[in-house]
Short mmCIF file of C-alpha atoms in Angstrom, two decimals:
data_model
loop_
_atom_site.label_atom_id
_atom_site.label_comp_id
_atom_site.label_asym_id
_atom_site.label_seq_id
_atom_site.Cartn_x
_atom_site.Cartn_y
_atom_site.Cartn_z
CA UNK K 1426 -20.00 11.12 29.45
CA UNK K 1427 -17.08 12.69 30.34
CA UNK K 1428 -14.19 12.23 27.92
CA UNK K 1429 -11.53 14.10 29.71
CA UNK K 1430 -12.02 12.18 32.70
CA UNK K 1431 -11.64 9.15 30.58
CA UNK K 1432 -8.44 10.10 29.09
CA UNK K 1433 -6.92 11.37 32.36
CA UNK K 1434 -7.56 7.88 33.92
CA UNK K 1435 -6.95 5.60 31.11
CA UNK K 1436 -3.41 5.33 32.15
CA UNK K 1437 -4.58 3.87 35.70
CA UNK K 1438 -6.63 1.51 34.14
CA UNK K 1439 -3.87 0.41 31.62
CA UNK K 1440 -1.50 -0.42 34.66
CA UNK K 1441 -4.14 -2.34 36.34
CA UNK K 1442 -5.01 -4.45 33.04
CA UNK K 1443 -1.31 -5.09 32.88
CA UNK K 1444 -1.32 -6.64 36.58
CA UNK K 1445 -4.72 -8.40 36.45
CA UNK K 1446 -3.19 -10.35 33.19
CA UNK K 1447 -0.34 -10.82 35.03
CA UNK K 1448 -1.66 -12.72 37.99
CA UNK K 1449 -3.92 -14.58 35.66
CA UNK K 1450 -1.52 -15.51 33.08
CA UNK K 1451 0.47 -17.22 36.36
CA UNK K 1452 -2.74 -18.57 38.14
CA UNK K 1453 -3.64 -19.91 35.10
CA UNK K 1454 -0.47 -21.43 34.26
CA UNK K 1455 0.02 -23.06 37.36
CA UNK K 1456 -3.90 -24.16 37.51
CA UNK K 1457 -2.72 -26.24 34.27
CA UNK K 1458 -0.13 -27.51 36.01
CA UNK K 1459 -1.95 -28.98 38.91
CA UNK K 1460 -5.13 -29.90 37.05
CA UNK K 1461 -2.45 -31.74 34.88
CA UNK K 1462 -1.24 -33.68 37.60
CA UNK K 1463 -4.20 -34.08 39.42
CA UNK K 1464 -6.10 -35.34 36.26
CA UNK K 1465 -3.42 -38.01 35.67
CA UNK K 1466 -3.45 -39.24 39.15
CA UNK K 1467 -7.27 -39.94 39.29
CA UNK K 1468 -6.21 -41.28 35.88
CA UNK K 1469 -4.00 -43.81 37.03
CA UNK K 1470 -5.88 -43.88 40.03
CA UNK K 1471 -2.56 -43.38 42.61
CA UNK K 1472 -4.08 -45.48 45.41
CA UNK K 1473 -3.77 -42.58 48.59
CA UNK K 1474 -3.18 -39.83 46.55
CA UNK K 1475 -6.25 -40.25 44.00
CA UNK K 1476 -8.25 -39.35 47.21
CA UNK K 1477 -6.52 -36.24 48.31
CA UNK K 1478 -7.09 -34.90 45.04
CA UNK K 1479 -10.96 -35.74 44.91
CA UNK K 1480 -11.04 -34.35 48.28
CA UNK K 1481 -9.20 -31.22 47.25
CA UNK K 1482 -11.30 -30.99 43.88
CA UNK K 1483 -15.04 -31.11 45.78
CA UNK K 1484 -13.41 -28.59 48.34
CA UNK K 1485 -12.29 -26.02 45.48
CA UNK K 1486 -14.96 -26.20 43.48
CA UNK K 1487 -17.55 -26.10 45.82
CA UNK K 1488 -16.45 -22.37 48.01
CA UNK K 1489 -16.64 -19.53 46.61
CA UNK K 1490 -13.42 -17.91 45.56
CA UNK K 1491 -13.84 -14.84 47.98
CA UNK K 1492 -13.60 -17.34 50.39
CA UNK K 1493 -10.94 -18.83 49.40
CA UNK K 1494 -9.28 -15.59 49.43
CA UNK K 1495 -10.20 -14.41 52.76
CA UNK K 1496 -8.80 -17.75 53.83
CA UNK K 1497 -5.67 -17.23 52.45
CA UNK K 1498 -5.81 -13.35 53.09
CA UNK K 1499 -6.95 -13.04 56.87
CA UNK K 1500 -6.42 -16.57 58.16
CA UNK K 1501 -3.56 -17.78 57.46
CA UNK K 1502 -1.50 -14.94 59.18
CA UNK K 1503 -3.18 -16.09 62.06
CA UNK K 1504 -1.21 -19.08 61.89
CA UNK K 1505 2.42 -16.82 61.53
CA UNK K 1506 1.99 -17.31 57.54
CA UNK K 1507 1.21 -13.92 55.80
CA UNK K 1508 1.00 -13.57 52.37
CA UNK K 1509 1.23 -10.62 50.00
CA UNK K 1510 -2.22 -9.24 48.09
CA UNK K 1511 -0.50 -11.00 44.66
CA UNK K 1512 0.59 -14.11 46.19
CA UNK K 1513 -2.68 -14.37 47.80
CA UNK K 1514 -4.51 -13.90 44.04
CA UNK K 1515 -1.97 -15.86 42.39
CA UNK K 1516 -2.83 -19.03 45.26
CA UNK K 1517 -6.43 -18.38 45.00
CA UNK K 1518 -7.01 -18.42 41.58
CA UNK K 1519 -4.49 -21.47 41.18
CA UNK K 1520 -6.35 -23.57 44.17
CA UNK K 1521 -9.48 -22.87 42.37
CA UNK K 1522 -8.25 -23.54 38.59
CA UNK K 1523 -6.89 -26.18 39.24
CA UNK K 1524 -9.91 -27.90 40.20
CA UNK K 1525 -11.43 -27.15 36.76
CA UNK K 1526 -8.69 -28.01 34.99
CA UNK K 1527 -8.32 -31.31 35.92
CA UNK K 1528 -12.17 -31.50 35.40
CA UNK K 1529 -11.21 -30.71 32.08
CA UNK K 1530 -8.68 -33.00 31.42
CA UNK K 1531 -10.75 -35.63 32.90
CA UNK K 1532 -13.13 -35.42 30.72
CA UNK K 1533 -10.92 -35.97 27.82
CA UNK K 1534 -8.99 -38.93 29.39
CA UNK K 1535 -12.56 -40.33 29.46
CA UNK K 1536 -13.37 -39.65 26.25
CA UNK K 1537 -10.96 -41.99 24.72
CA UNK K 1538 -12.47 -45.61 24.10
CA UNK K 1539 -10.40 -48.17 25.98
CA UNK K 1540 -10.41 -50.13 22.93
CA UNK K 1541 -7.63 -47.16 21.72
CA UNK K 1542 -5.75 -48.32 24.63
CA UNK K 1543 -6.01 -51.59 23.75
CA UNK K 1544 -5.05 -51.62 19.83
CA UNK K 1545 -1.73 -49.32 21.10
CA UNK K 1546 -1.21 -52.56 23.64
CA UNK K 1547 -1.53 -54.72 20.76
CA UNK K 1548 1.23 -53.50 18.32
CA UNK K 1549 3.34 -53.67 21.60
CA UNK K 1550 3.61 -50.58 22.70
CA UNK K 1551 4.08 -50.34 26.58
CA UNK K 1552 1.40 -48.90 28.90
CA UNK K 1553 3.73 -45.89 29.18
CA UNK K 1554 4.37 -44.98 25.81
CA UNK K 1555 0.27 -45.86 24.63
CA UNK K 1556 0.03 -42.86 27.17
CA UNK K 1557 1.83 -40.72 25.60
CA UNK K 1558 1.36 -41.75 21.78
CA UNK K 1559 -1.96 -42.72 21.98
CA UNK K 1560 -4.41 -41.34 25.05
CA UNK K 1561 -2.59 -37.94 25.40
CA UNK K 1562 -3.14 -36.06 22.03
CA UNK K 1563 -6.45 -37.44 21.51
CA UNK K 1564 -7.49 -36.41 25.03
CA UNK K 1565 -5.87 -33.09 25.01
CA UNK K 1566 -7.92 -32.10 21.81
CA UNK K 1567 -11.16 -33.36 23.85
CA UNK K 1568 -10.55 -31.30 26.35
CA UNK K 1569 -9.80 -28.20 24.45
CA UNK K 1570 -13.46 -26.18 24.87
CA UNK K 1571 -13.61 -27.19 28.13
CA UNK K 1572 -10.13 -25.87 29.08
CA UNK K 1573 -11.21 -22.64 27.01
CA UNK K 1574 -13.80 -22.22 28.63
CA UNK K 1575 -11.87 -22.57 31.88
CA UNK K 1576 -8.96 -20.29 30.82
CA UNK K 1577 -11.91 -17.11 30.22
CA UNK K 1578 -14.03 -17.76 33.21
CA UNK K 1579 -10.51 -17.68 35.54
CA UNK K 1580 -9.60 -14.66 33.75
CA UNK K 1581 -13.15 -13.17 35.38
CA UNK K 1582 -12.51 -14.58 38.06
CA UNK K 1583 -10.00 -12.08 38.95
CA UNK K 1584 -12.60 -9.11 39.31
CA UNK K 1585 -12.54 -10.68 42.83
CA UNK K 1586 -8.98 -9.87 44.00
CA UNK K 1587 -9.71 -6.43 44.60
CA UNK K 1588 -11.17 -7.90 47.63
CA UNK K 1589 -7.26 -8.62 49.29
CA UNK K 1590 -6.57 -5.43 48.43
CA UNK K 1591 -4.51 -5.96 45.10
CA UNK K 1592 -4.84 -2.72 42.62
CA UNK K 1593 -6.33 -4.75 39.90
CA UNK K 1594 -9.02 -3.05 37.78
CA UNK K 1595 -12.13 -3.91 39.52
CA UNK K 1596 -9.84 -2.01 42.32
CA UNK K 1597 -9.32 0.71 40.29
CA UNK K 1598 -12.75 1.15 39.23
CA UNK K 1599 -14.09 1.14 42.69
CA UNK K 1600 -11.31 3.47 43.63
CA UNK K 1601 -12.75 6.25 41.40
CA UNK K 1602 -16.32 6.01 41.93
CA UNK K 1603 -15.23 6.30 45.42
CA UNK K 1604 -13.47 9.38 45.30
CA UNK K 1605 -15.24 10.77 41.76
CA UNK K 1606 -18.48 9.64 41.63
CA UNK K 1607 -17.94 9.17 38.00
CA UNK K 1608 -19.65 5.87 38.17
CA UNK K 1609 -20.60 5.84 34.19
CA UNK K 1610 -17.24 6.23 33.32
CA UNK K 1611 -15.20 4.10 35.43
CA UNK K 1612 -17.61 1.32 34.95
CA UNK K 1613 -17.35 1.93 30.82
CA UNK K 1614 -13.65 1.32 31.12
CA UNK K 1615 -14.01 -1.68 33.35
CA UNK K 1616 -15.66 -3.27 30.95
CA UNK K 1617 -14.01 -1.93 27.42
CA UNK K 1618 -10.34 -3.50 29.77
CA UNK K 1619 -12.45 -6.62 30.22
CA UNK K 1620 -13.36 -7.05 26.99
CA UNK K 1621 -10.24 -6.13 25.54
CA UNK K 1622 -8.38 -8.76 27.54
CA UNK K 1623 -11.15 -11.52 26.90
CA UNK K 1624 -12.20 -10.96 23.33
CA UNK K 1625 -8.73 -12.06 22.08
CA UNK K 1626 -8.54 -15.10 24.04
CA UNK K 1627 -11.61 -16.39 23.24
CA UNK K 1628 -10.71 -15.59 19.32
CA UNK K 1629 -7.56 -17.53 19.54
CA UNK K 1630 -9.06 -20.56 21.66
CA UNK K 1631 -11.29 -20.66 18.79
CA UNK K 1632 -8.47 -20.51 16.09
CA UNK K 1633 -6.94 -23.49 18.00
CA UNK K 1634 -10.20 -25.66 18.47
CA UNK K 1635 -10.59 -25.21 14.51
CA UNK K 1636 -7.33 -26.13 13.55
CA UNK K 1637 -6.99 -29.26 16.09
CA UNK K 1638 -10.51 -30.27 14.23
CA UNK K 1639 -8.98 -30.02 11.28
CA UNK K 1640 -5.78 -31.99 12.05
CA UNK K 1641 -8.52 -35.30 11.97
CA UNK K 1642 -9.77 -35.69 15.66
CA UNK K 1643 -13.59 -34.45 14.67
CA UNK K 1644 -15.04 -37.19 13.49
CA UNK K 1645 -15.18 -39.60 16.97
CA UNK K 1646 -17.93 -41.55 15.46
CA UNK K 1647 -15.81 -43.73 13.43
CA UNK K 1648 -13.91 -45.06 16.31
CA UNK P 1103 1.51 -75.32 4.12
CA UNK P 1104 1.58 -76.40 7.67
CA UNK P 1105 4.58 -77.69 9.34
CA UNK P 1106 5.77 -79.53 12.47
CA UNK P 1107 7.17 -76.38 13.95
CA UNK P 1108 4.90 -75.97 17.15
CA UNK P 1109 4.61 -71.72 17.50
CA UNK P 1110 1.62 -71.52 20.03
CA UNK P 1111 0.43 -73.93 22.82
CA UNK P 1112 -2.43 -73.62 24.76
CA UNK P 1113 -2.43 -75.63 27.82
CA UNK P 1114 -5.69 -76.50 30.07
CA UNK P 1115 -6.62 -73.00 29.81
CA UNK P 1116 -9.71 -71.46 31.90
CA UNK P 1117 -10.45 -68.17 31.55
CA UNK P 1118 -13.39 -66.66 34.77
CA UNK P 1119 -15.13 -63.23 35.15
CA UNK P 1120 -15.93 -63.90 39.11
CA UNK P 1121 -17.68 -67.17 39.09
CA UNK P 1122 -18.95 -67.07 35.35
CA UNK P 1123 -16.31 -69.50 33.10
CA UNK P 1124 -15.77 -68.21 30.17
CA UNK P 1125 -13.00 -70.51 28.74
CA UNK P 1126 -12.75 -74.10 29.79
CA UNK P 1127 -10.08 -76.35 29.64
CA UNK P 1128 -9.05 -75.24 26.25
CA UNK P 1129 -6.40 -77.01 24.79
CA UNK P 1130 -4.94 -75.68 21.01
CA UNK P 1131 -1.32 -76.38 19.51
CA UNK P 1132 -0.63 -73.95 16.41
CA UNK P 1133 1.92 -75.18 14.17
CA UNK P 1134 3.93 -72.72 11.86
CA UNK P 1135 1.94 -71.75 8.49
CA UNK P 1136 -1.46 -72.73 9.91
CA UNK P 1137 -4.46 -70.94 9.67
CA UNK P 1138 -6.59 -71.90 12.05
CA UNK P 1139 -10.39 -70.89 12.10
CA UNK P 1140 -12.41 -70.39 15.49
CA UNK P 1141 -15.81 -70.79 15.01
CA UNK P 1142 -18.98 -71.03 17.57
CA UNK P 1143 -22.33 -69.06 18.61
CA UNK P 1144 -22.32 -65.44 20.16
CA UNK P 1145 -20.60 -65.87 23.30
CA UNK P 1146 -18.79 -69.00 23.23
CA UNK P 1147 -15.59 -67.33 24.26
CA UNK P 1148 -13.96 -66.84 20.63
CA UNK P 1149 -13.11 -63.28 21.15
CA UNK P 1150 -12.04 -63.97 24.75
CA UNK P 1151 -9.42 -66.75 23.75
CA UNK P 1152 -7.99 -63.92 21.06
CA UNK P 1153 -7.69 -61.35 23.56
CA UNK P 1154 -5.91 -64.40 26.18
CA UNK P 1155 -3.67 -65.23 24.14
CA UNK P 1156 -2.55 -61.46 23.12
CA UNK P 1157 -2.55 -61.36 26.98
CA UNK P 1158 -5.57 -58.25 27.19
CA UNK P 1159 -7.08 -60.45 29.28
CA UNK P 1160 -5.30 -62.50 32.51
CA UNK P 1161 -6.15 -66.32 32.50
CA UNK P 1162 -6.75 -68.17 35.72
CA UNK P 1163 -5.46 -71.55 35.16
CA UNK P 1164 -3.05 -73.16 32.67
CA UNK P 1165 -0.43 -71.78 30.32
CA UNK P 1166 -0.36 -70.21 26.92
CA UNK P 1167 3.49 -70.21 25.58
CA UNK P 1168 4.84 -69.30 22.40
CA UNK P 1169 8.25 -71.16 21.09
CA UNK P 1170 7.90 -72.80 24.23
CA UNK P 1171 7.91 -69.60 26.88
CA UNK P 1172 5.13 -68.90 28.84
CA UNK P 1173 3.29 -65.65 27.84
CA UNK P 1174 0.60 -65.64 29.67
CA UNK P 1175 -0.20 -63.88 33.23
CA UNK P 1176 2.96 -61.86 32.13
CA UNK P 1177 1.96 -58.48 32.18
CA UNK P 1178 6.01 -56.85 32.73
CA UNK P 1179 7.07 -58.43 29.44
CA UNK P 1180 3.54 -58.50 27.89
CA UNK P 1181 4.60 -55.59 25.75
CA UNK P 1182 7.96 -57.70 23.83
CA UNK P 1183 4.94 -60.50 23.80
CA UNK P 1184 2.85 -58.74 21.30
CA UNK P 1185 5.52 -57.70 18.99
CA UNK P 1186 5.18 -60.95 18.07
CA UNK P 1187 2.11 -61.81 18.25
CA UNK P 1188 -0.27 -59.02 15.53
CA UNK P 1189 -3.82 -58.27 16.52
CA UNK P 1190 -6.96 -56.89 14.64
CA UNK P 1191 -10.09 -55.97 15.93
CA UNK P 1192 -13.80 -55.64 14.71
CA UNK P 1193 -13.80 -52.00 15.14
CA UNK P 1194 -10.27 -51.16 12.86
CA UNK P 1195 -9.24 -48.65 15.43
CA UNK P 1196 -7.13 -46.82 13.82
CA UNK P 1197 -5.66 -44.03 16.05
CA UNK P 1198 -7.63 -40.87 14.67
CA UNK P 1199 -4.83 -38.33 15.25
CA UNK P 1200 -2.42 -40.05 13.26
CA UNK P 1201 -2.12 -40.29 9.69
CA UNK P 1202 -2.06 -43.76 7.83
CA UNK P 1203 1.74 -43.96 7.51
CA UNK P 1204 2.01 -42.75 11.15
CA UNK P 1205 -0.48 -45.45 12.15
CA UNK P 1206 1.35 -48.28 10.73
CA UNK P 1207 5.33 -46.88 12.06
CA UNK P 1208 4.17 -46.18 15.55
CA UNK P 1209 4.62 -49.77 16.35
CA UNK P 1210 7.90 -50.58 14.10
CA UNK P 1211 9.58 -46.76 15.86
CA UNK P 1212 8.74 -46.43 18.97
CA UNK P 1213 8.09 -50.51 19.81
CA UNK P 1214 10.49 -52.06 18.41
CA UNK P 1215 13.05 -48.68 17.80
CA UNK P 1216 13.64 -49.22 13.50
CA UNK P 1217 15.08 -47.39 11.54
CA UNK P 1218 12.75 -44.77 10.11
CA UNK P 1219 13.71 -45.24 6.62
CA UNK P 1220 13.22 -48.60 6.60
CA UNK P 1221 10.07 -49.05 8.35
CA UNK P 1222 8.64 -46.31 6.10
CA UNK P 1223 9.59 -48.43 2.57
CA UNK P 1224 8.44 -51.03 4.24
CA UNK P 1225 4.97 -49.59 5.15
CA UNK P 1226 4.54 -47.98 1.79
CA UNK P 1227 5.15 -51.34 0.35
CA UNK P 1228 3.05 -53.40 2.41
CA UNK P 1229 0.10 -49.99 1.93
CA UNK P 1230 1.23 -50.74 -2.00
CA UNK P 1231 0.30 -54.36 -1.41
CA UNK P 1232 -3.57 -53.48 -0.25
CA UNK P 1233 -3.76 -50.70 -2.76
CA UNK P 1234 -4.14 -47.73 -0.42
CA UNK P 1235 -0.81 -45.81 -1.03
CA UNK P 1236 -2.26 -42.81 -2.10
CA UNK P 1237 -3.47 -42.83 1.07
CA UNK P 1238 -1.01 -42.56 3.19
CA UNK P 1239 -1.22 -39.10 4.48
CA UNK P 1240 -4.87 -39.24 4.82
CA UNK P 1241 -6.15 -39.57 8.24
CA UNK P 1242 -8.25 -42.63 9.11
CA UNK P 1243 -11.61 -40.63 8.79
CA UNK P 1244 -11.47 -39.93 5.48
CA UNK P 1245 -11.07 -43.68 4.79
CA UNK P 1246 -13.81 -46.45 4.21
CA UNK P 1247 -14.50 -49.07 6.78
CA UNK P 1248 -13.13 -51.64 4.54
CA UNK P 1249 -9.95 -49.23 3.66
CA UNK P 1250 -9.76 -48.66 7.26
CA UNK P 1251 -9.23 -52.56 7.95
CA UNK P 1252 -6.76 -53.18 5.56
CA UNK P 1253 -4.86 -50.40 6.69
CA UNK P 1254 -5.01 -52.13 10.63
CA UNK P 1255 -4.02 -55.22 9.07
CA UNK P 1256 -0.84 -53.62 7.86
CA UNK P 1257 -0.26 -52.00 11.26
CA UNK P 1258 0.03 -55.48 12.37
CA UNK P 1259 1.77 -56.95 9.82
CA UNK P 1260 4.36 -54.20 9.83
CA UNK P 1261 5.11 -55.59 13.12
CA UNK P 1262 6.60 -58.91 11.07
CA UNK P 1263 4.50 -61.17 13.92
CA UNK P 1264 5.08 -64.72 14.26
CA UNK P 1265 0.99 -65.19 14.50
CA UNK P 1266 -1.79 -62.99 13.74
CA UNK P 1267 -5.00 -63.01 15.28
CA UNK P 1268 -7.80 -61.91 13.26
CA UNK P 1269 -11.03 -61.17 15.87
CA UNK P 1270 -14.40 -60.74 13.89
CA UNK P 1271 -12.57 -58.42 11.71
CA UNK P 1272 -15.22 -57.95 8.62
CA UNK P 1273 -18.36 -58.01 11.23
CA UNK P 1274 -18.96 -54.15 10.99
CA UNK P 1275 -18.38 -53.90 7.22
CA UNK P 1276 -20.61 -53.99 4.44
CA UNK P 1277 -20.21 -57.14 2.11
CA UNK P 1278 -18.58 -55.19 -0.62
CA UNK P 1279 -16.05 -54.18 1.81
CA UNK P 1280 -15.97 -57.61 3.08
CA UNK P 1281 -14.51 -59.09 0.22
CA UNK P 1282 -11.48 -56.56 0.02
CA UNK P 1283 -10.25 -57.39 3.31
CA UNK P 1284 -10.83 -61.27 3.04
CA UNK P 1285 -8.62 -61.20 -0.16
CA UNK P 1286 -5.81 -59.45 2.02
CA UNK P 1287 -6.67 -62.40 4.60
CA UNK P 1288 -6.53 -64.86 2.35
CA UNK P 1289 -3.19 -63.88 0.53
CA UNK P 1290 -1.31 -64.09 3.72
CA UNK P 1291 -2.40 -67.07 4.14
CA UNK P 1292 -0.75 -68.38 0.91
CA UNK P 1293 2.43 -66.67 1.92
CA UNK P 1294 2.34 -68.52 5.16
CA UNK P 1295 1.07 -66.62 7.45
CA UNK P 1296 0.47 -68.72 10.48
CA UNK P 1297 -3.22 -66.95 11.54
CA UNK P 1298 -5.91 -67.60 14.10
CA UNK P 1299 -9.56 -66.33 12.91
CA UNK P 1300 -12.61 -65.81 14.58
CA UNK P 1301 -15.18 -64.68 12.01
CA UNK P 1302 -18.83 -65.63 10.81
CA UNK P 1303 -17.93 -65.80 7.23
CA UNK P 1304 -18.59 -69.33 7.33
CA UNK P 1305 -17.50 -69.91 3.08
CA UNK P 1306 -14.52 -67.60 4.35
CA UNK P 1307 -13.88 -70.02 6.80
CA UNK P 1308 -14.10 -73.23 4.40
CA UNK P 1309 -11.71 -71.45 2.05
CA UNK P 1310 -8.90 -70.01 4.53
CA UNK P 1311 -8.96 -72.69 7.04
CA UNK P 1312 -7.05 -75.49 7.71
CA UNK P 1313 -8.02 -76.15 10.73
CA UNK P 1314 -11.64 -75.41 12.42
CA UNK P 1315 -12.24 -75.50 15.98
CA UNK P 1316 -15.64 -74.79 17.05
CA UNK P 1317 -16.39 -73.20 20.54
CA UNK P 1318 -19.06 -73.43 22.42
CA UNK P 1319 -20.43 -73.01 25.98
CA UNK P 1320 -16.81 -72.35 26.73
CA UNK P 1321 -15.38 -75.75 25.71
CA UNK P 1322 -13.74 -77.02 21.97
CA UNK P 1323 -16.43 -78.98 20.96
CA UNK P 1324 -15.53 -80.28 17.74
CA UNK P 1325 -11.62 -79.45 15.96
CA UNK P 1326 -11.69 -81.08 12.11
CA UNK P 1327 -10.28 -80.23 8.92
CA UNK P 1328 -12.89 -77.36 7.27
CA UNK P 1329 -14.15 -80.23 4.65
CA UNK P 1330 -14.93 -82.71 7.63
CA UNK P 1331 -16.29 -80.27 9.78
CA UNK P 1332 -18.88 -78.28 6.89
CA UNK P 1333 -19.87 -81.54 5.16
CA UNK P 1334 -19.94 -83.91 7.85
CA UNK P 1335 -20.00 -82.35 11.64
CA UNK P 1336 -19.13 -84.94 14.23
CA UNK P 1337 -21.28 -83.31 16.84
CA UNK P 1338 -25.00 -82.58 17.04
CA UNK P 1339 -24.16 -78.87 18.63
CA UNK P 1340 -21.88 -78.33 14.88
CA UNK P 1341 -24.99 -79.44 12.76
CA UNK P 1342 -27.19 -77.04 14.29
CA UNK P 1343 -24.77 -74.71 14.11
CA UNK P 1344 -24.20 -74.81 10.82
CA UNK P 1345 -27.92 -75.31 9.69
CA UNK P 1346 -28.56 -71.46 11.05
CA UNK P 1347 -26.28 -70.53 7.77
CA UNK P 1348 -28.93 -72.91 5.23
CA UNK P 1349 -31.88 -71.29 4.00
CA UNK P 1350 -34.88 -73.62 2.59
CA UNK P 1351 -36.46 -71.81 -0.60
CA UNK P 1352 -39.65 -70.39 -0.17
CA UNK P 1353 -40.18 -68.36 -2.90
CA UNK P 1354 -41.62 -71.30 -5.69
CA UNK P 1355 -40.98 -69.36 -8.45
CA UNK P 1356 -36.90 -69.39 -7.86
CA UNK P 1357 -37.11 -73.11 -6.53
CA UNK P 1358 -37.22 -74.33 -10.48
CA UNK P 1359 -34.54 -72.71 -11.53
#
């Protein structure tokens, strides 16, 4: 193991941590978004538009995001649209989170016993505001390990950007065990940056799924 | 405790899933201060006829109106409809990510836009009244089933409704807990609480009502005072009925007692 070599590259590594949480914290963001949306309208079922999005979900979730990317990446400047290597990630990873998010949120919409709905109705409450009150917080809570789950496996999903050329650390990494052969090494790092970006996420998720327990939503058997 | 004062009207009502009738020709005037108990077998339509007139469900011919409007089929006003009118179900449902006194004001704040303060004394009293104050930053798991009722029956009753409609409400408690939320039932009655019951308490019944109607096969069979209809049932479909509720003795050493 060579240490020097470590220490002389850590620096490159430490930039490309920095950009590969970067595009993911925005993917990610913006995959909440449009799961958000897209959850609510097969929730409300949105007579046209409730079938663009199941069309759009089976599409995402169903390619590979390499594919995607190449899409995005080599295709579309064949039709006059070219994209930078970021804005490629950032669209990739948010056409294919947002798939899982809404798969997420779906679940916990479902989750929640109509009669809920109903007793909300019954004190008077408009559809609207049983939505928000009622449905929302309960589902959101649901939906937490799901979403958690989604949020880390997204975050992975990133090693794949080096693909479009975008100097992320699976980029790096490549880069010097291309020009180094110090494949031990590099590959090390790769995974000490991985797990240093991962291992806190999935602690907090945790923290969050705990307290959210605690606040009185375990127990869905007395419903 | 009755009066003339007509509050609900049911008019010809029939109530269809597809081509299967589930209410027919139902025809009920509630007068202000009445309790009114709905009786009949396991799918009679009892529950169904709650959940019309609360407008959950959409009715396919005639009118339910209360003071003389039409509520029913009204699904853009249904919402100012069941501010007046307080429902409780079998199952509590409670909303689980609420606390007690959160439960009871999300109706009184955001339905009817009160006054914080004032809702809030008025829950604690009304919490006061079933003896679960100290509960009132507990959430609904930590209470008992029978707790848990109570505390739906003050949701409603927060609301200040003109009726309240009781559906099955002690079915999924343990007779213990039974009796606690009977005795909330039954004081609101002597208040004057005008209240329509569906239960299968049938000496619940007897005691609360003053009026029984008895459901079955989708039609009001029989409609009599409690005494008339428990002693004396005008209808051989009521005497049945009500002999499912009679045990004979078997065991011979209790019978000489």
């Amino acid at each position: 193991m060579d240490i020097q070599f470590i220490s002389k590259y850590l620096p490159m590594y430490v930039e490309a941590a920095r950009l590969t949480v970067f595009i993911a914290f925005i993917g990610i963001l913006f995959s909440v978004l449009l799961g958000f949306i897209c959850s609510l309208i097969r929730y409300i079922k949105i007579p046209i538009l409730h079938k663009i999005v199941d069309i759009y979900i089976e599409l995402s979730r169903n390619t590979p995001l390499l594919i995607q990317l190449f899409f995005l990446y080599f295709g579309l400047p064949k039709i006059g649209i070219r994209l930078s290597s970021e804005s490629c990630a950032i669209a990739g990873l948010v056409f294919l989170g947002g798939s899982y998010m809404a798969e997420a949120f779906r679940s916990g919409l479902e989750s929640i016993p109509n009669i809920q709905r109903e007793s909300g109705l019954s004190i008077g409450l408009t559809k609207m505001q049983v939505f928000l009150y009622i449905i929302l917080p309960q589902a959101v809570t649901v939906s937490i390990p799901a979403f958690s789950a989604n949020v880390i496996f997204l975050i992975k999903e990133t090693s794949v950007f080096s693909a479009v050329a975008l100097a992320d650390l699976m980029y790096v990494a490549k880069d010097l065990i291309g020009l180094y052969y110090k494949t031990d090494e590099a590959l090390l790092m790769l995974v000490m940056a991985y797990l240093v970006i991962l291992l806190p996420v999935s602690i907090i998720f945790t923290l969050i799924e705990r307290k959210m327990r605690y606040a009185g939503f375990g127990n869905q058997s007395s419903f | 405790m009755k009066n003339d004062e007509k509050i609900l009207e049911i008019k010809h009502l029939k109530k269809k899933y597809d081509d299967t009738v589930i209410l027919n020709d139902i025809n009920i005037n509630i007068y202000k201060g009445e309790v009114v108990v709905v009786l009949g077998p396991s799918g009679c339509g009892k529950s169904t006829l709650l959940r019309c007139i609360n407008g959950l469900e959409t009715i396919q011919e005639g009118g339910i109106y209360l003071n003389g409007e039409k509520i029913s089929n009204q699904d853009k006003k249904m919402h100012f409809v069941r501010q007046k009118i307080g429902m409780v179900f079998q199952s509590y449902d409670l909303f689980p990510h609420l606390t007690i006194v959160e439960n009871i004001l999300l109706g009184p704040i955001k339905a009817q836009g009160r006054d914080k303060k004032d809702a809030t004394q008025e829950a604690e009293k009304l919490l006061e009244r079933v003896g679960l104050l100290d509960k009132r930053n507990s959430y609904p798991r930590q209470l008992s089933g029978g707790q848990k009722q109570r505390v739906a029956i003050v949701r409603a009753l927060c609301m200040h409704p003109q009726v309240m409609l009781f559906d099955e409400i002690t079915a999924a408690l343990d007779p213990e807990m039974v009796r606690e939320v009977l005795d909330v039932m039954l004081e609101l009655a002597k208040e004057g609480g005008t209240m329509v019951i569906v239960t299968h308490e049938m000496q619940f019944a007897r005691a609360i009502a003053d009026r029984i109607i008895f459901l079955d096969q989708s039609r009001i069979i029989e409609e009599s005072t409690p005494q008339e209809f428990f002693e004396n049932p005008k209808t051989s479909r009521a005497k049945q009925f009500l002999n499912v509720f009679d045990f004979e003795v078997v065991k011979h050493s209790d019978s000489n007692k």
